[in-house]
mmCIF file of C-alpha atoms in Angstrom:
data_model
loop_
_atom_site.group_PDB
_atom_site.id
_atom_site.type_symbol
_atom_site.label_atom_id
_atom_site.label_comp_id
_atom_site.label_asym_id
_atom_site.label_seq_id
_atom_site.Cartn_x
_atom_site.Cartn_y
_atom_site.Cartn_z
ATOM 1 C CA MET A 1 9.184 -3.494 -26.824
ATOM 2 C CA THR A 2 11.096 -0.238 -26.296
ATOM 3 C CA THR A 3 14.192 0.250 -24.159
ATOM 4 C CA GLU A 4 14.556 3.981 -24.778
ATOM 5 C CA SER A 5 14.088 4.950 -21.112
ATOM 6 C CA LYS A 6 16.462 2.502 -19.455
ATOM 7 C CA TYR A 7 18.346 5.218 -17.556
ATOM 8 C CA ILE A 8 15.888 8.125 -17.215
ATOM 9 C CA HIS A 9 13.962 7.160 -14.078
ATOM 10 C CA ASN A 10 14.672 9.308 -11.014
ATOM 11 C CA ALA A 11 13.421 8.015 -7.680
ATOM 12 C CA LEU A 12 13.309 11.491 -6.123
ATOM 13 C CA LYS A 13 11.055 12.914 -8.840
ATOM 14 C CA GLN A 14 7.631 12.267 -7.376
ATOM 15 C CA VAL A 15 4.489 11.207 -9.174
ATOM 16 C CA HIS A 16 1.307 12.907 -7.936
ATOM 17 C CA LEU A 17 -2.231 11.538 -8.310
ATOM 18 C CA LYS A 18 -5.594 12.284 -6.741
ATOM 19 C CA ALA A 19 -7.397 9.153 -5.578
ATOM 20 C CA ALA A 20 -10.803 8.616 -4.000
ATOM 21 C CA CYS A 21 -9.381 8.063 -0.510
ATOM 22 C CA SER A 22 -6.423 10.483 -0.516
ATOM 23 C CA GLY A 23 -3.895 12.263 -2.620
ATOM 24 C CA VAL A 24 -1.072 9.944 -3.664
ATOM 25 C CA GLN A 25 2.539 10.969 -4.052
ATOM 26 C CA GLY A 26 5.661 8.911 -4.451
ATOM 27 C CA PHE A 27 7.606 6.819 -6.894
ATOM 28 C CA SER A 28 7.609 3.173 -7.952
ATOM 29 C CA ILE A 29 9.962 1.646 -10.501
ATOM 30 C CA SER A 30 11.085 -1.957 -10.061
ATOM 31 C CA GLY A 31 14.619 -2.343 -8.717
ATOM 32 C CA LEU A 32 15.066 1.405 -8.228
ATOM 33 C CA ALA A 33 12.686 2.524 -5.496
ATOM 34 C CA THR A 34 9.097 2.288 -4.290
ATOM 35 C CA TYR A 35 7.398 4.559 -1.778
ATOM 36 C CA MET A 36 3.772 5.684 -1.910
ATOM 37 C CA GLN A 37 2.423 8.326 0.442
ATOM 38 C CA PHE A 38 -1.250 8.874 1.304
ATOM 39 C CA PRO A 39 -1.248 12.120 3.325
ATOM 40 C CA GLU A 40 -4.978 12.223 4.127
ATOM 41 C CA LEU A 41 -4.662 8.751 5.648
ATOM 42 C CA ASN A 42 -1.414 9.634 7.488
ATOM 43 C CA PHE A 43 0.021 6.527 5.873
ATOM 44 C CA CYS A 44 2.902 5.395 3.678
ATOM 45 C CA VAL A 45 3.480 2.111 1.854
ATOM 46 C CA ASP A 46 7.171 1.131 1.703
ATOM 47 C CA MET A 47 10.204 3.400 1.975
ATOM 48 C CA GLY A 48 12.599 2.718 -0.871
ATOM 49 C CA GLU A 49 13.414 6.443 -0.740
ATOM 50 C CA CYS A 50 12.587 9.032 1.897
ATOM 51 C CA PRO A 51 11.933 12.556 0.630
ATOM 52 C CA LEU A 52 10.982 15.282 3.104
ATOM 53 C CA SER A 53 7.320 14.863 2.186
ATOM 54 C CA ALA A 54 7.365 11.546 4.081
ATOM 55 C CA THR A 55 8.370 13.043 7.430
ATOM 56 C CA PRO A 56 4.879 14.122 8.603
ATOM 57 C CA LEU A 57 3.456 10.637 8.050
ATOM 58 C CA ASP A 58 3.173 8.625 11.258
ATOM 59 C CA HIS A 59 2.398 5.157 9.863
ATOM 60 C CA VAL A 60 4.605 3.166 7.478
ATOM 61 C CA PHE A 61 3.736 -0.304 6.188
ATOM 62 C CA LEU A 62 6.637 -2.358 4.843
ATOM 63 C CA THR A 63 5.467 -4.980 2.339
ATOM 64 C CA HIS A 64 8.755 -6.923 2.210
ATOM 65 C CA ALA A 65 12.495 -6.649 2.772
ATOM 66 C CA HIS A 66 13.892 -5.920 -0.695
ATOM 67 C CA GLY A 67 16.072 -2.807 -0.677
ATOM 68 C CA ASP A 68 14.124 -0.890 -3.309
ATOM 69 C CA HIS A 69 11.160 -1.012 -0.888
ATOM 70 C CA ALA A 70 12.852 -0.927 2.519
ATOM 71 C CA ARG A 71 16.270 0.724 2.489
ATOM 72 C CA CYS A 72 15.163 4.172 3.759
ATOM 73 C CA LEU A 73 12.919 2.961 6.578
ATOM 74 C CA MET A 74 15.301 4.254 9.254
ATOM 75 C CA ARG A 75 16.053 7.362 7.218
ATOM 76 C CA HIS A 76 12.406 8.224 7.806
ATOM 77 C CA HIS A 77 12.819 7.662 11.531
ATOM 78 C CA SER A 78 15.983 9.772 11.813
ATOM 79 C CA LEU A 79 14.677 12.587 9.601
ATOM 80 C CA ARG A 80 11.635 12.969 11.844
ATOM 81 C CA LYS A 81 13.900 13.279 14.882
ATOM 82 C CA MET A 82 16.120 15.767 13.071
ATOM 83 C CA MET A 83 13.128 17.905 12.074
ATOM 84 C CA GLY A 84 11.640 17.954 15.558
ATOM 85 C CA VAL A 85 8.673 15.627 15.059
ATOM 86 C CA GLU A 86 7.985 14.664 18.663
ATOM 87 C CA ARG A 87 5.839 11.568 18.415
ATOM 88 C CA ASP A 88 7.254 8.236 17.339
ATOM 89 C CA SER A 89 6.432 6.875 13.919
ATOM 90 C CA ILE A 90 4.967 3.376 13.790
ATOM 91 C CA TYR A 91 6.436 0.762 11.452
ATOM 92 C CA TYR A 92 4.146 -2.125 10.504
ATOM 93 C CA ILE A 93 6.377 -4.999 9.357
ATOM 94 C CA PRO A 94 5.480 -8.575 8.341
ATOM 95 C CA GLU A 95 6.082 -10.820 11.332
ATOM 96 C CA ALA A 96 8.183 -13.212 9.226
ATOM 97 C CA ILE A 97 10.879 -10.558 8.705
ATOM 98 C CA CYS A 98 10.706 -8.697 12.027
ATOM 99 C CA ASP A 99 13.768 -10.365 13.597
ATOM 100 C CA GLY A 100 15.834 -9.621 10.516
ATOM 101 C CA ALA A 101 14.541 -6.050 10.486
ATOM 102 C CA ARG A 102 15.590 -5.500 14.092
ATOM 103 C CA HIS A 103 19.108 -6.838 13.422
ATOM 104 C CA TRP A 104 19.399 -4.619 10.344
ATOM 105 C CA ILE A 105 18.100 -1.514 12.133
ATOM 106 C CA LYS A 106 20.540 -1.928 15.006
ATOM 107 C CA ALA A 107 23.488 -2.684 12.704
ATOM 108 C CA GLU A 108 22.727 0.414 10.643
ATOM 109 C CA ALA A 109 22.603 2.603 13.750
ATOM 110 C CA LEU A 110 25.905 1.241 15.081
ATOM 111 C CA PHE A 111 27.474 1.675 11.632
ATOM 112 C CA GLU A 112 26.474 5.344 11.732
ATOM 113 C CA GLY A 113 28.167 5.794 15.091
ATOM 114 C CA VAL A 114 25.314 5.439 17.570
ATOM 115 C CA SER A 115 26.631 3.851 20.751
ATOM 116 C CA GLU A 116 25.155 0.665 22.183
ATOM 117 C CA ALA A 117 24.156 2.635 25.270
ATOM 118 C CA LYS A 118 22.149 5.208 23.304
ATOM 119 C CA PHE A 119 20.618 2.932 20.695
ATOM 120 C CA GLN A 120 16.829 2.588 20.802
ATOM 121 C CA TYR A 121 14.577 0.658 18.477
ATOM 122 C CA PRO A 122 11.798 2.540 16.697
ATOM 123 C CA GLU A 123 8.260 1.332 17.367
ATOM 124 C CA ILE A 124 7.789 -1.823 15.289
ATOM 125 C CA VAL A 125 4.433 -3.599 15.063
ATOM 126 C CA PRO A 126 4.677 -7.172 13.699
ATOM 127 C CA VAL A 127 1.721 -7.926 11.427
ATOM 128 C CA ARG A 128 0.202 -11.165 10.169
ATOM 129 C CA ALA A 129 -2.251 -11.979 7.407
ATOM 130 C CA GLY A 130 -5.881 -11.947 8.484
ATOM 131 C CA GLU A 131 -5.592 -9.810 11.608
ATOM 132 C CA ARG A 132 -7.023 -6.305 12.046
ATOM 133 C CA ILE A 133 -4.950 -3.547 13.633
ATOM 134 C CA ALA A 134 -6.142 -0.029 14.440
ATOM 135 C CA LEU A 135 -3.620 2.561 13.273
ATOM 136 C CA GLN A 136 -2.100 4.096 16.390
ATOM 137 C CA TYR A 137 -2.766 7.738 15.520
ATOM 138 C CA ARG A 138 -5.887 7.142 13.403
ATOM 139 C CA LYS A 139 -8.214 4.984 15.453
ATOM 140 C CA ASP A 140 -10.869 5.269 12.740
ATOM 141 C CA LEU A 141 -8.585 3.398 10.336
ATOM 142 C CA VAL A 142 -7.895 -0.328 10.502
ATOM 143 C CA LEU A 143 -5.118 -2.230 8.748
ATOM 144 C CA GLU A 144 -5.867 -5.742 7.484
ATOM 145 C CA PRO A 145 -2.823 -7.528 5.963
ATOM 146 C CA PHE A 146 -3.181 -10.390 3.496
ATOM 147 C CA SER A 147 -0.779 -12.966 2.076
ATOM 148 C CA VAL A 148 0.798 -12.578 -1.350
ATOM 149 C CA LYS A 149 3.272 -14.753 -3.239
ATOM 150 C CA HIS A 150 6.656 -13.207 -4.009
ATOM 151 C CA SER A 151 10.266 -14.371 -4.106
ATOM 152 C CA VAL A 152 10.632 -13.481 -0.399
ATOM 153 C CA PRO A 153 8.100 -13.295 2.476
ATOM 154 C CA ALA A 154 5.665 -10.470 1.684
ATOM 155 C CA LEU A 155 2.284 -9.050 2.627
ATOM 156 C CA GLY A 156 -0.213 -6.741 1.040
ATOM 157 C CA ALA A 157 -2.857 -4.955 3.106
ATOM 158 C CA THR A 158 -6.173 -3.141 3.063
ATOM 159 C CA VAL A 159 -6.864 0.072 4.977
ATOM 160 C CA LEU A 160 -10.474 0.197 6.171
ATOM 161 C CA LEU A 161 -12.523 3.045 7.617
ATOM 162 C CA HIS A 162 -14.077 1.859 10.885
ATOM 163 C CA LYS A 163 -17.332 3.531 11.867
ATOM 164 C CA LYS A 164 -20.629 2.828 13.578
ATOM 165 C CA LYS A 165 -23.996 3.027 11.837
ATOM 166 C CA LEU A 166 -27.536 2.875 13.123
ATOM 167 C CA LYS A 167 -28.985 -0.619 12.881
ATOM 168 C CA ASP A 168 -31.616 -1.014 10.174
ATOM 169 C CA GLU A 169 -34.429 -1.638 12.653
ATOM 170 C CA PHE A 170 -33.918 1.810 14.187
ATOM 171 C CA LEU A 171 -33.796 3.800 10.969
ATOM 172 C CA GLY A 172 -36.575 6.405 10.840
ATOM 173 C CA LYS A 173 -36.920 6.730 14.601
ATOM 174 C CA SER A 174 -36.878 10.234 16.085
ATOM 175 C CA ALA A 175 -33.976 11.662 18.078
ATOM 176 C CA ASP A 176 -36.016 11.351 21.291
ATOM 177 C CA GLU A 177 -36.725 7.684 20.601
ATOM 178 C CA ILE A 178 -33.048 7.015 19.920
ATOM 179 C CA ILE A 179 -32.055 8.722 23.182
ATOM 180 C CA LYS A 180 -34.554 6.617 25.140
ATOM 181 C CA LEU A 181 -33.261 3.421 23.571
ATOM 182 C CA ARG A 182 -29.700 4.347 24.497
ATOM 183 C CA GLN A 183 -30.731 5.161 28.052
ATOM 184 C CA ALA A 184 -32.409 1.763 28.238
ATOM 185 C CA GLY A 185 -29.117 0.104 27.319
ATOM 186 C CA VAL A 186 -30.193 -0.980 23.837
ATOM 187 C CA GLU A 187 -27.350 -1.406 21.361
ATOM 188 C CA ILE A 188 -28.587 0.666 18.447
ATOM 189 C CA THR A 189 -25.482 0.746 16.249
ATOM 190 C CA ARG A 190 -23.471 -1.786 14.263
ATOM 191 C CA GLU A 191 -19.796 -1.686 13.332
ATOM 192 C CA VAL A 192 -18.991 -1.057 9.687
ATOM 193 C CA TYR A 193 -15.617 -1.495 7.962
ATOM 194 C CA GLU A 194 -15.396 0.324 4.633
ATOM 195 C CA PRO A 195 -12.383 -0.686 2.478
ATOM 196 C CA LEU A 196 -10.640 2.482 1.326
ATOM 197 C CA LEU A 197 -7.268 1.369 0.011
ATOM 198 C CA SER A 198 -5.708 -1.984 -0.884
ATOM 199 C CA PHE A 199 -2.123 -2.473 -1.991
ATOM 200 C CA THR A 200 -0.479 -5.719 -3.018
ATOM 201 C CA GLY A 201 3.214 -4.869 -2.847
ATOM 202 C CA ASP A 202 5.337 -7.153 -5.058
ATOM 203 C CA CYS A 203 3.547 -10.371 -5.961
ATOM 204 C CA LEU A 204 2.792 -13.007 -8.540
ATOM 205 C CA GLY A 205 -0.257 -12.206 -10.626
ATOM 206 C CA GLU A 206 -2.177 -15.136 -9.146
ATOM 207 C CA SER A 207 -2.253 -13.290 -5.800
ATOM 208 C CA LEU A 208 -4.846 -10.909 -7.272
ATOM 209 C CA LEU A 209 -7.559 -13.541 -7.571
ATOM 210 C CA GLU A 210 -6.450 -15.275 -4.370
ATOM 211 C CA ASN A 211 -7.272 -11.986 -2.589
ATOM 212 C CA LYS A 212 -10.169 -10.829 -4.742
ATOM 213 C CA SER A 213 -11.701 -8.827 -1.872
ATOM 214 C CA ILE A 214 -9.096 -6.157 -2.719
ATOM 215 C CA PHE A 215 -11.268 -5.266 -5.712
ATOM 216 C CA GLN A 216 -13.891 -3.998 -3.228
ATOM 217 C CA SER A 217 -11.630 -1.128 -2.086
ATOM 218 C CA LYS A 218 -12.181 2.371 -3.404
ATOM 219 C CA VAL A 219 -8.555 2.420 -4.506
ATOM 220 C CA LEU A 220 -6.391 -0.558 -5.431
ATOM 221 C CA VAL A 221 -2.629 -0.201 -5.911
ATOM 222 C CA THR A 222 -1.081 -3.243 -7.535
ATOM 223 C CA GLU A 223 2.244 -3.896 -9.159
ATOM 224 C CA CYS A 224 2.642 -4.362 -12.918
ATOM 225 C CA THR A 225 6.359 -4.991 -13.267
ATOM 226 C CA PHE A 226 6.241 -6.631 -16.695
ATOM 227 C CA ILE A 227 4.290 -5.611 -19.778
ATOM 228 C CA ALA A 228 5.893 -6.955 -22.946
ATOM 229 C CA PRO A 229 4.422 -10.277 -24.169
ATOM 230 C CA GLU A 230 7.854 -11.924 -24.157
ATOM 231 C CA ASP A 231 8.315 -11.030 -20.458
ATOM 232 C CA GLU A 232 5.427 -13.134 -19.115
ATOM 233 C CA ALA A 233 7.685 -16.075 -18.233
ATOM 234 C CA MET A 234 10.130 -13.685 -16.542
ATOM 235 C CA SER A 235 7.335 -12.302 -14.362
ATOM 236 C CA ARG A 236 6.686 -15.763 -12.940
ATOM 237 C CA LYS A 237 10.382 -16.491 -12.474
ATOM 238 C CA LYS A 238 10.910 -13.227 -10.545
ATOM 239 C CA GLY A 239 7.695 -13.398 -8.509
ATOM 240 C CA HIS A 240 6.044 -10.417 -10.166
ATOM 241 C CA THR A 241 2.832 -9.500 -11.961
ATOM 242 C CA HIS A 242 2.504 -9.184 -15.733
ATOM 243 C CA LEU A 243 -0.057 -6.905 -17.389
ATOM 244 C CA ASP A 244 -1.742 -9.996 -18.836
ATOM 245 C CA HIS A 245 -2.436 -11.255 -15.300
ATOM 246 C CA ILE A 246 -4.197 -7.986 -14.403
ATOM 247 C CA VAL A 247 -6.283 -8.091 -17.564
ATOM 248 C CA ARG A 248 -7.210 -11.709 -16.812
ATOM 249 C CA ALA A 249 -8.320 -10.810 -13.275
ATOM 250 C CA LEU A 250 -10.427 -7.878 -14.494
ATOM 251 C CA ASN A 251 -12.118 -9.987 -17.143
ATOM 252 C CA GLU A 252 -12.803 -12.838 -14.708
ATOM 253 C CA LEU A 253 -14.209 -10.599 -11.964
ATOM 254 C CA GLY A 254 -16.158 -8.234 -14.210
ATOM 255 C CA ASP A 255 -18.899 -6.489 -12.228
ATOM 256 C CA GLU A 256 -17.378 -7.727 -8.959
ATOM 257 C CA VAL A 257 -14.722 -5.011 -9.381
ATOM 258 C CA LYS A 258 -15.987 -2.106 -7.257
ATOM 259 C CA CYS A 259 -12.800 -0.009 -7.268
ATOM 260 C CA GLU A 260 -13.143 3.621 -8.266
ATOM 261 C CA GLN A 261 -9.473 3.631 -9.225
ATOM 262 C CA ILE A 262 -6.838 0.977 -9.922
ATOM 263 C CA ILE A 263 -3.274 2.296 -9.785
ATOM 264 C CA LEU A 264 -0.625 0.200 -11.529
ATOM 265 C CA SER A 265 2.916 0.650 -10.228
ATOM 266 C CA HIS A 266 6.408 -0.887 -10.061
ATOM 267 C CA PHE A 267 7.037 -1.035 -13.814
ATOM 268 C CA SER A 268 10.365 -2.393 -15.004
ATOM 269 C CA MET A 269 13.082 0.186 -15.649
ATOM 270 C CA LYS A 270 13.383 -1.014 -19.235
ATOM 271 C CA TYR A 271 9.988 0.388 -20.261
ATOM 272 C CA SER A 272 9.479 4.014 -21.284
ATOM 273 C CA GLU A 273 6.467 5.963 -20.052
ATOM 274 C CA LYS A 274 5.210 6.102 -23.622
ATOM 275 C CA TYR A 275 5.421 2.326 -23.975
ATOM 276 C CA ILE A 276 3.655 1.828 -20.613
ATOM 277 C CA GLN A 277 0.765 4.154 -21.476
ATOM 278 C CA GLU A 278 0.322 2.760 -24.981
ATOM 279 C CA SER A 279 0.365 -0.815 -23.686
ATOM 280 C CA LEU A 280 -2.274 -0.108 -21.043
ATOM 281 C CA LYS A 281 -4.459 1.660 -23.589
ATOM 282 C CA LYS A 282 -4.383 -1.420 -25.818
ATOM 283 C CA ALA A 283 -4.688 -4.111 -23.143
ATOM 284 C CA ILE A 284 -7.073 -2.866 -20.430
ATOM 285 C CA PRO A 285 -10.687 -3.937 -21.100
ATOM 286 C CA GLU A 286 -12.900 -1.082 -22.277
ATOM 287 C CA LYS A 287 -15.141 -1.028 -19.180
ATOM 288 C CA PHE A 288 -12.100 -0.484 -16.921
ATOM 289 C CA LYS A 289 -10.089 2.005 -19.004
ATOM 290 C CA GLU A 290 -11.266 5.045 -17.006
ATOM 291 C CA LYS A 291 -10.456 3.341 -13.692
ATOM 292 C CA VAL A 292 -6.913 2.189 -14.459
ATOM 293 C CA VAL A 293 -4.010 4.632 -14.191
ATOM 294 C CA ALA A 294 -0.254 4.140 -14.418
ATOM 295 C CA PHE A 295 1.838 5.508 -11.544
ATOM 296 C CA VAL A 296 4.536 7.053 -13.753
#
């Protein structure tokens, strides 16, 4: 294992990728900062840092409370106000940490000199595993959180495209026939939810197979904090995923993996980019090599 890059990571130097559902920009190194922006979805996962590129995004999902994922949540809120963004941003926060988040948000505002009389909470939406929530400013997109195992309460989530399609029995009918059916009150469409993006946040590797539906999304973002063989025990102790766990999940699921792209993120600071890329090249099964990319 190499330690040559222990101090070179810079959380404000963004990584840029093009994914099937959106461009992706952000940064994700364990313990330093994680934020991942999906501009075409008007969506951001976590806010460990808040560059100006985050200010247009109206929806932010917080996976858990650790500072390298959460500390700039209210920086995002205040920057939008400062830059004249009129509509409120929406913060989707796991229900288990919402009370703590509200105390923290208020304490931060008072610390900065905001008076009790002028303090206002941002719009916080508590979320729970298994529910579906339409994004406030993108009604065609639905958020579906799921449970993951980490050292603190945490959630991952899937973003789904919600649309209506013609029922199979009406396929091939003419426009006039369709109009007549509608006028007669016949329900001719069915609701379809297409999984675009899944992200796990920080989690134990076993959470991948416990939520194997995430491998149906066009794009999957999952953490890969530890890579070196000797770090596998540490990954379990810290509540994180090891590269071996990802390889195991891919091999077990095989053709059930429908992702067009799998983005690995949240690598430990002790690994160099060279070591990360070389390790993935060696470890990822051949049939998935073109799908898997490191977010570095």
